[in-house]
CSV table of C-alpha atoms and ligand atoms in Angstrom, one decimal:
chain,number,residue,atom,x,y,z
V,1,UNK,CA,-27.9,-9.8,3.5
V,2,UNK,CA,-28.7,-8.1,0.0
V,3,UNK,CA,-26.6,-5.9,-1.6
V,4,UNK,CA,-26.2,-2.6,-1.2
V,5,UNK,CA,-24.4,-0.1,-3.8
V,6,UNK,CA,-23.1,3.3,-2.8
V,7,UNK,CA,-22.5,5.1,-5.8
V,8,UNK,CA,-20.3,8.4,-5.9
V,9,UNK,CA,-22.5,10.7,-7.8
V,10,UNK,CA,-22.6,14.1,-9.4
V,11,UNK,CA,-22.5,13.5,-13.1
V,12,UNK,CA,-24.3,12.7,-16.0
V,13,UNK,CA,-22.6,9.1,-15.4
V,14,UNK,CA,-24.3,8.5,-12.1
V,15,UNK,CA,-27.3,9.6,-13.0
V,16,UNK,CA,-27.2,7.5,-16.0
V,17,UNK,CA,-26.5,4.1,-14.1
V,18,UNK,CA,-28.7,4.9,-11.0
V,19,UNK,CA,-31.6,4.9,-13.9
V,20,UNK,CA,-30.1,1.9,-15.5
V,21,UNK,CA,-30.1,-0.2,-12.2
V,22,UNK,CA,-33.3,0.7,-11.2
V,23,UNK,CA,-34.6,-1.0,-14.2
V,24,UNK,CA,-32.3,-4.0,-14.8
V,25,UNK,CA,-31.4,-4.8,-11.0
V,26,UNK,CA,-34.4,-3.3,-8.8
V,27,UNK,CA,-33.8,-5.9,-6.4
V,28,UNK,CA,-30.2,-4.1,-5.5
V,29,UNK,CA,-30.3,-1.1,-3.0
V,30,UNK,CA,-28.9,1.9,-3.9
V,31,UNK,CA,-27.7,5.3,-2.5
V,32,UNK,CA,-26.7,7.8,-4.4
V,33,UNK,CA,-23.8,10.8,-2.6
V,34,UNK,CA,-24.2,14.1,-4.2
V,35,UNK,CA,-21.5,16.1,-2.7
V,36,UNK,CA,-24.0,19.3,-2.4
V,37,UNK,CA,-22.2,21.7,-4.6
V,38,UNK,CA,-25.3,22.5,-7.2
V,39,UNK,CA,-28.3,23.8,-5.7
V,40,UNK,CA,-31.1,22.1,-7.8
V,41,UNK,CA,-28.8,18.9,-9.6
V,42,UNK,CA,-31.2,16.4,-11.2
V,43,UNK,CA,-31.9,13.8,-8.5
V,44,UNK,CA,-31.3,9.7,-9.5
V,45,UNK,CA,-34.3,7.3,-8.6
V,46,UNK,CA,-33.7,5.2,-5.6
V,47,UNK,CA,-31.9,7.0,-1.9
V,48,UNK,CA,-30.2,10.2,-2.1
V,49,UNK,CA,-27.6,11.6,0.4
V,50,UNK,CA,-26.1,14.9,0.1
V,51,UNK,CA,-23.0,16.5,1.7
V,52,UNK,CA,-19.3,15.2,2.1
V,53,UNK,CA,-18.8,13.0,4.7
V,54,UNK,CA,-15.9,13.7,7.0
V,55,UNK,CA,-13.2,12.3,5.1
V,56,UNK,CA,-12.0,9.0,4.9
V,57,UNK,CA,-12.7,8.2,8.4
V,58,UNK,CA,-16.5,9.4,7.7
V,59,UNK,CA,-17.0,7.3,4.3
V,60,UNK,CA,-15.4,4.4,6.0
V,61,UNK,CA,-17.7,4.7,9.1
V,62,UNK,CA,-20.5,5.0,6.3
V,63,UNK,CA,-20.0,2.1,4.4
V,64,UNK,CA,-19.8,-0.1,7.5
V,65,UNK,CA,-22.8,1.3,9.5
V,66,UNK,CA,-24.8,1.2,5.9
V,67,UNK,CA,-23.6,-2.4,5.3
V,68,UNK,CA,-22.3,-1.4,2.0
V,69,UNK,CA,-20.3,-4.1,-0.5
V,70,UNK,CA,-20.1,-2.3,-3.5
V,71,UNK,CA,-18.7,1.1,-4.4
V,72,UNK,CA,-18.3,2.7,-7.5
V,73,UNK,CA,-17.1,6.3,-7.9
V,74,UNK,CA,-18.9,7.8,-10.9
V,75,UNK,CA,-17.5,11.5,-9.6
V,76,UNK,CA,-16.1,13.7,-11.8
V,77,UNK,CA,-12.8,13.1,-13.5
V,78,UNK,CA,-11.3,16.1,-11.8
V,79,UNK,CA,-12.8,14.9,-8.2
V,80,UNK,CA,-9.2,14.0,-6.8
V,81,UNK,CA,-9.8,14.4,-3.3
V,82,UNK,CA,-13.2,12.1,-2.9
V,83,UNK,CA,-11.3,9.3,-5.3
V,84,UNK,CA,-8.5,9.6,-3.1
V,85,UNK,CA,-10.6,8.8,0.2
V,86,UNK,CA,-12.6,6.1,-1.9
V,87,UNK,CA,-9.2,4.2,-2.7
V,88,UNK,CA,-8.3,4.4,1.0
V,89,UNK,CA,-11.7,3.6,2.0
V,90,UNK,CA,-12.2,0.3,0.3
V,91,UNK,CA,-8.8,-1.3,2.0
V,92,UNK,CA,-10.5,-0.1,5.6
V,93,UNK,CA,-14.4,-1.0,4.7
V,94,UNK,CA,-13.5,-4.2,2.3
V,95,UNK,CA,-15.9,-2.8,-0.4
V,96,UNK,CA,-15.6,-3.8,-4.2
V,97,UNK,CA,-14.6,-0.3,-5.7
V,98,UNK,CA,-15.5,0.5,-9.3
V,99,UNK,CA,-14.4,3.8,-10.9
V,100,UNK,CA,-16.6,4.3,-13.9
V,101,UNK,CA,-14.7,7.2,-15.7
V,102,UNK,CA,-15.6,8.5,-19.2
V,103,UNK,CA,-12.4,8.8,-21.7
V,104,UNK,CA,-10.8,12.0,-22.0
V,105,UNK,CA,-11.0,13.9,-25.3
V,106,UNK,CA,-7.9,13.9,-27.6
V,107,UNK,CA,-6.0,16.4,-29.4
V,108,UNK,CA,-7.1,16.3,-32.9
V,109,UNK,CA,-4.6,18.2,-35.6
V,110,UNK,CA,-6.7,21.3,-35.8
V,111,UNK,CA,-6.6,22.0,-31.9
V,112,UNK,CA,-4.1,24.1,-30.3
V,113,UNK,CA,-3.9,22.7,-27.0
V,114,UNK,CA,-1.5,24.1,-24.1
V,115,UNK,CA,-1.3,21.7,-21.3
V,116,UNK,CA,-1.5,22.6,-17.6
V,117,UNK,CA,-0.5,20.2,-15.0
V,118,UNK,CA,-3.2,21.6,-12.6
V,119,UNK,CA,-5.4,24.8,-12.8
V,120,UNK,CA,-2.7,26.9,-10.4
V,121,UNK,CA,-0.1,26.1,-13.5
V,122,UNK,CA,-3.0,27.2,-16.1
V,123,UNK,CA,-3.1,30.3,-14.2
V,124,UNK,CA,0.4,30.8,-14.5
V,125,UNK,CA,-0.3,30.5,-18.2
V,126,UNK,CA,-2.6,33.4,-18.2
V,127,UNK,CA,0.0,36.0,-17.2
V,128,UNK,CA,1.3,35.6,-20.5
V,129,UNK,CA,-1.1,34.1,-23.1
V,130,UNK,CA,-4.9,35.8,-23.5
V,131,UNK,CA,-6.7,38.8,-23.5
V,132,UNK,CA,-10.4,37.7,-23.1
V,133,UNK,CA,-10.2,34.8,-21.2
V,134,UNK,CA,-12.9,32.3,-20.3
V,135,UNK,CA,-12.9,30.0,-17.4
V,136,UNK,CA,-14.7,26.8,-18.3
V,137,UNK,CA,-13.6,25.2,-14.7
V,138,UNK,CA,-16.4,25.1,-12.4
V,139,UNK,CA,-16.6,27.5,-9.4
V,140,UNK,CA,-14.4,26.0,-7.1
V,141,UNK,CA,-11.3,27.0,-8.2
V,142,UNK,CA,-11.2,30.4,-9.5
V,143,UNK,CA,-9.1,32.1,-7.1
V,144,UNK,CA,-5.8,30.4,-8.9
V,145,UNK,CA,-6.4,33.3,-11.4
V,146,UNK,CA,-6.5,36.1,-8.6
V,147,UNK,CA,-2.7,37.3,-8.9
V,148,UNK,CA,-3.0,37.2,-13.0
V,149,UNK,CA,-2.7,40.9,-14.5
V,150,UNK,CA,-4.0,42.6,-17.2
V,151,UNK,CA,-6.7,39.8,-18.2
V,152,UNK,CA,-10.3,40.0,-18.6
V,153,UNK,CA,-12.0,36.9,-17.4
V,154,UNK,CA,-15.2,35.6,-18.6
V,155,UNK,CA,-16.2,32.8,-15.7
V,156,UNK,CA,-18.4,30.1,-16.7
V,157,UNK,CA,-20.5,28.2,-13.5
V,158,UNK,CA,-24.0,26.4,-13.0
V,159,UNK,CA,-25.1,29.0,-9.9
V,160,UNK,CA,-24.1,32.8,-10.4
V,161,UNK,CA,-21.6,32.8,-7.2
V,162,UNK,CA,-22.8,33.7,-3.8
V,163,UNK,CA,-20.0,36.3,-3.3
V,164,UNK,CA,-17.6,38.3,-5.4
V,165,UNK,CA,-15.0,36.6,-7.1
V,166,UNK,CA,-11.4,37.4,-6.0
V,167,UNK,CA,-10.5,38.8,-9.6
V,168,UNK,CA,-10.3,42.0,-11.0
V,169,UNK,CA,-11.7,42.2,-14.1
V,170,UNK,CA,-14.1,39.5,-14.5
V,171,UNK,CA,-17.7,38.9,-15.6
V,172,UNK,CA,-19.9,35.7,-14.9
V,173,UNK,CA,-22.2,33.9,-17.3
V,174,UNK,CA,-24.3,31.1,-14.9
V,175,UNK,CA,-25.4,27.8,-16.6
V,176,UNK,CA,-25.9,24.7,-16.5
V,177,UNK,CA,-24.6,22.8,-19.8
V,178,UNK,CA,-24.6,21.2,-21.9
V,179,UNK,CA,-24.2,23.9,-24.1
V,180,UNK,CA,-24.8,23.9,-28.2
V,181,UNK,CA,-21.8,24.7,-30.6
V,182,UNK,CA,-24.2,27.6,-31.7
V,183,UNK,CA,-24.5,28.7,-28.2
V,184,UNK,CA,-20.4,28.1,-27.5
V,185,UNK,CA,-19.6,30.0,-31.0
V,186,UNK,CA,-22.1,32.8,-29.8
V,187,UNK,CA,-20.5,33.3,-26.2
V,188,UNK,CA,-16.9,33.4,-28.0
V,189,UNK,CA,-18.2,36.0,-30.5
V,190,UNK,CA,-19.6,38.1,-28.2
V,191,UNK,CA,-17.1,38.4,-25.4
V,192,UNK,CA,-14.4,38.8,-27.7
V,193,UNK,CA,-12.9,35.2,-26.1
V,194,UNK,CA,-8.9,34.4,-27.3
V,195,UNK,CA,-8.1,31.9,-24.8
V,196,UNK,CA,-10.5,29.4,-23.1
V,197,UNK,CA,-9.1,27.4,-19.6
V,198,UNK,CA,-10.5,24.3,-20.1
V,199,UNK,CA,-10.7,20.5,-17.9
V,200,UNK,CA,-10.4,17.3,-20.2
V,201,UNK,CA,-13.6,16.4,-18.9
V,202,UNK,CA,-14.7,14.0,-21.8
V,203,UNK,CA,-17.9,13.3,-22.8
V,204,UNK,CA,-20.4,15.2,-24.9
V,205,UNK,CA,-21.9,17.2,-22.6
V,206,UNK,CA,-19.1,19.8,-22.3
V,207,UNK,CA,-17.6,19.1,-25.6
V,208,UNK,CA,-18.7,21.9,-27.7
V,209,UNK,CA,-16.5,24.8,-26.2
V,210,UNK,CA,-13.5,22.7,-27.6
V,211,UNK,CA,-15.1,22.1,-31.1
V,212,UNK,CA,-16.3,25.7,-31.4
V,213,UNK,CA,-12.6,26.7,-30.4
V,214,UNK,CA,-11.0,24.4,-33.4
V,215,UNK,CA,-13.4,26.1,-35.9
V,216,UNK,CA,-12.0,29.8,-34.5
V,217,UNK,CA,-8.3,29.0,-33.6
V,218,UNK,CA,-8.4,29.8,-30.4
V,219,UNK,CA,-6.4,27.9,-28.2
V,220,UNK,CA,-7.0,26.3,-25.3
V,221,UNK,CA,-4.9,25.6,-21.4
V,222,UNK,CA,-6.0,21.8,-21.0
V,223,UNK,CA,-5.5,21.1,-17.3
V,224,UNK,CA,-4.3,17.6,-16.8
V,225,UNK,CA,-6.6,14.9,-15.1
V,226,UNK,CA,-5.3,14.6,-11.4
V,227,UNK,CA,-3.4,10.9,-11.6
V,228,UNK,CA,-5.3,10.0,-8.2
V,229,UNK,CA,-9.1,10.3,-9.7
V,230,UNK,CA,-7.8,7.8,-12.5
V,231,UNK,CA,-8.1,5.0,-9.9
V,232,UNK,CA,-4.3,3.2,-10.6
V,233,UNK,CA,-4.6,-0.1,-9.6
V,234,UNK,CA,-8.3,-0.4,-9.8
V,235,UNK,CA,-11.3,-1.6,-11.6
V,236,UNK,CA,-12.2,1.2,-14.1
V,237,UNK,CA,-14.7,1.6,-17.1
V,238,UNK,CA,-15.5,3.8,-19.3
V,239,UNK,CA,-19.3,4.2,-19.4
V,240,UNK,CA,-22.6,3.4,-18.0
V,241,UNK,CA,-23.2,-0.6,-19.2
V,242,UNK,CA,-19.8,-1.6,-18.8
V,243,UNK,CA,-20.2,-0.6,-15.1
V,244,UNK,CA,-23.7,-2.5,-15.2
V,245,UNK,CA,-21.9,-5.9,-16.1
V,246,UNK,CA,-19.0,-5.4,-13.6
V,247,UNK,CA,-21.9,-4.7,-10.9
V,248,UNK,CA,-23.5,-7.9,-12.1
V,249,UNK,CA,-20.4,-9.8,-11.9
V,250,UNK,CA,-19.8,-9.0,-8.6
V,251,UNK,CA,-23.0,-9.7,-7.6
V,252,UNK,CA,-22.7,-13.6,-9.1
V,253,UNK,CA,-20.1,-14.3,-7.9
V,254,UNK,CA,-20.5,-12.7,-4.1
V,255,UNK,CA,-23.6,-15.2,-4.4
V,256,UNK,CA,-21.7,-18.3,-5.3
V,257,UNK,CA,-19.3,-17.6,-2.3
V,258,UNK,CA,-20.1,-20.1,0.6
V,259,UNK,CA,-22.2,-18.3,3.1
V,260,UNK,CA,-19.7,-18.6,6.1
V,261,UNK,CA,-17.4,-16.5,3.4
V,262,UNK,CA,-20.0,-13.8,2.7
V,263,UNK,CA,-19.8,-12.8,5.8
V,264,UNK,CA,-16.0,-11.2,5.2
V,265,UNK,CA,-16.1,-10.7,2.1
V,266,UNK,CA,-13.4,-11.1,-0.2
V,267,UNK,CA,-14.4,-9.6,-3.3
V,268,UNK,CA,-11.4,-6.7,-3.6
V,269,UNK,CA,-9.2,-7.3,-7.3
U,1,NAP,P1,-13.3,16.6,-4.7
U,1,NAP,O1,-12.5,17.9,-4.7
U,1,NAP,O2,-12.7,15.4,-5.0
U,1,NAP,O3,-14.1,16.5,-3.3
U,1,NAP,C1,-13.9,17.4,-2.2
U,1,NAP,C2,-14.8,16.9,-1.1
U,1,NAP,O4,-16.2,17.0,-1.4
U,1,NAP,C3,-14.6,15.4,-0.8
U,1,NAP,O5,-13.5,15.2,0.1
U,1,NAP,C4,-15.9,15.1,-0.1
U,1,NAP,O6,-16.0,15.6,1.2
U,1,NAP,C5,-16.9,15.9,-0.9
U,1,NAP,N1,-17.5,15.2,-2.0
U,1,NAP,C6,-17.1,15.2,-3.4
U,1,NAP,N2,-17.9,14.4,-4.1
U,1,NAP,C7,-18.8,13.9,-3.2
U,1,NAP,C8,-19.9,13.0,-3.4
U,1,NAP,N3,-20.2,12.5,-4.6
U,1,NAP,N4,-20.6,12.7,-2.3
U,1,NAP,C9,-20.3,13.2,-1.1
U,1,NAP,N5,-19.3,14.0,-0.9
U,1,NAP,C10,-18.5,14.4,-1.9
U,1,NAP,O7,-14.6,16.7,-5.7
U,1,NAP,P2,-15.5,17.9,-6.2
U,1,NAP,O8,-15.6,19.0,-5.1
U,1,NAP,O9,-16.8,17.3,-6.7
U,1,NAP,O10,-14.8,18.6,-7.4
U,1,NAP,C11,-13.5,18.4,-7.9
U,1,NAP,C12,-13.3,18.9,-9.2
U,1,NAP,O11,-14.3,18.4,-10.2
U,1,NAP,C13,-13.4,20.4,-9.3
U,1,NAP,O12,-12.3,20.8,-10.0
U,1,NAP,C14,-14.7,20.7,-10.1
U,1,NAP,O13,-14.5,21.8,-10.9
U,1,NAP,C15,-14.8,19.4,-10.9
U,1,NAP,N6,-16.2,19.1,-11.3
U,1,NAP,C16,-17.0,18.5,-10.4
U,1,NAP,C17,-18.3,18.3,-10.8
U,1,NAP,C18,-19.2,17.6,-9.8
U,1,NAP,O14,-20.4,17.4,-10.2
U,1,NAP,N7,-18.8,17.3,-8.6
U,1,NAP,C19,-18.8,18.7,-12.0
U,1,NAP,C20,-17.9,19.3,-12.8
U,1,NAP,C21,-16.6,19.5,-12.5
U,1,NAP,P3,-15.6,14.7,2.5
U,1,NAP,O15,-14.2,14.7,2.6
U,1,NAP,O16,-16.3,15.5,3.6
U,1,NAP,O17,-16.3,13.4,2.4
């Protein structure tokens, strides 16, 4: 049976290694999940699927009735919840689970960093630190800041939101990054910022809010990476051609196996 990759998509990552595999392993099937948040993401060569799929029950069921054997969850370092079913998921399915996760940015001397277990204790934050604040957290999870008084928020998303966000005093800037230094240094000017609400996301991409916030001072409530999307106890890599060698790997040595073995395959670490 060839092989057949399900890769956990929705960031520059994904995107990156669906292109990559396409060109160095076309003879390797691969889907692509989007979980549907975005409404016009960039879309990766080769099958697309959009939409969650009914927890850890529904991505198990998937795997098997797609005859899947690899996995690799390329989500979002922040995407607890779909690493968490993915980790369950390849006990139940017997995939071969990657994460490919991109290194989180470190404190350098000039940074003024506050760190936040999650984004309800960087709300808590708020009640007493900033002024102007921006939220540089994605959409989903803006009502944490809902009880915080007397600050003016300044939420950053990719769509302008569909309803009215459950804070007081707010105004929305809609984007899609990656955003310049000029442009991040522009927005902080403008709106007055003093306090930016931030996810260690890593990468470029999203990088220039924190290096336009060294140049001004301003600090910045890091939210801690949720321990679960870190993948304990599992393959992990850091970018796109380390993931293409594990998946290579896999792939040699699934082939090597006997064929009676291949058909229960044994290729968890
Ligand atoms: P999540 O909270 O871990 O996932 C919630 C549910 O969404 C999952 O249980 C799953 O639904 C579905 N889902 C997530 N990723 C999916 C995928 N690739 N394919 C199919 N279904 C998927 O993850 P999240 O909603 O993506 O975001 C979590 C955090 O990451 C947020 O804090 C967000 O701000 C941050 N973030 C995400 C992205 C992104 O591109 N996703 C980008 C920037 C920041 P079922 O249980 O039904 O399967």
């Amino acid at each position: 049976m060839p092989d057949r990759l399900l890769l956990l998509g929705g960031t520059g990552e994904a995107l990156a290694l669906a292109r990559r595999l396409a060109e160095a392993m076309p003879d390797l099937s691969v889907v692509t999940s989007l979980a549907g948040r975005t409404l016009d993401p960039v879309l990766p060569p080769g099958e697309v699927r959009r939409g969650g799929f009914g927890g850890v029950d529904g991505l198990v069921r998937y795997l098997k009735n797609e005859k899947i054997s690899l996995l690799v969850n390329a989500t979002h370092p922040y995407a607890a919840e779909m690493s968490a079913h993915a980790l369950a998921a390849r006990e139940m399915a017997d995939v071969a689970l990657l994460r490919l996760l991109r290194p989180a940015w470190r404190k350098q001397p000039a940074d003024s960093w506050i760190r936040a277990h999650d984004v309800q204790g960087a709300a808590g934050i708020c009640k007493w630190l900033g002024r102007r604040v921006l939220l540089a957290l994605g959409s989903q999870e803006i009502h944490h800041f809902a009880g915080v008084p007397r600050a003016h928020f300044v939420v950053r998303m990719v769509d302008a939101p569909a309803a009215p966000l459950p804070l007081e005093n707010c105004e929305v800037i809609a984007g899609r990054g990656p955003f310049s230094l000029a442009e991040e240094r522009r927005i902080i000017l403008e709106y007055g910022i003093d306090l930016i609400v931030a996810k260690n996301s890593g990468g470029d991409a999203t990088f220039a809010k924190i290096a336009a916030a060294r140049e001004f001072s301003i600090p910045i409530v890091m939210v801690d990476r949720p321990e679960i999307a870190l993948h304990p106890g599992c393959d992990s890599v850091p970018g796109v051609e380390e993931a293409l060698a594990w998946i290579a790997a896999h792939r040699r040595e699934a082939a090597a196996r006997p064929r009676s073995d291949r058909a229960q395959p044994s290729h968890r670490r």
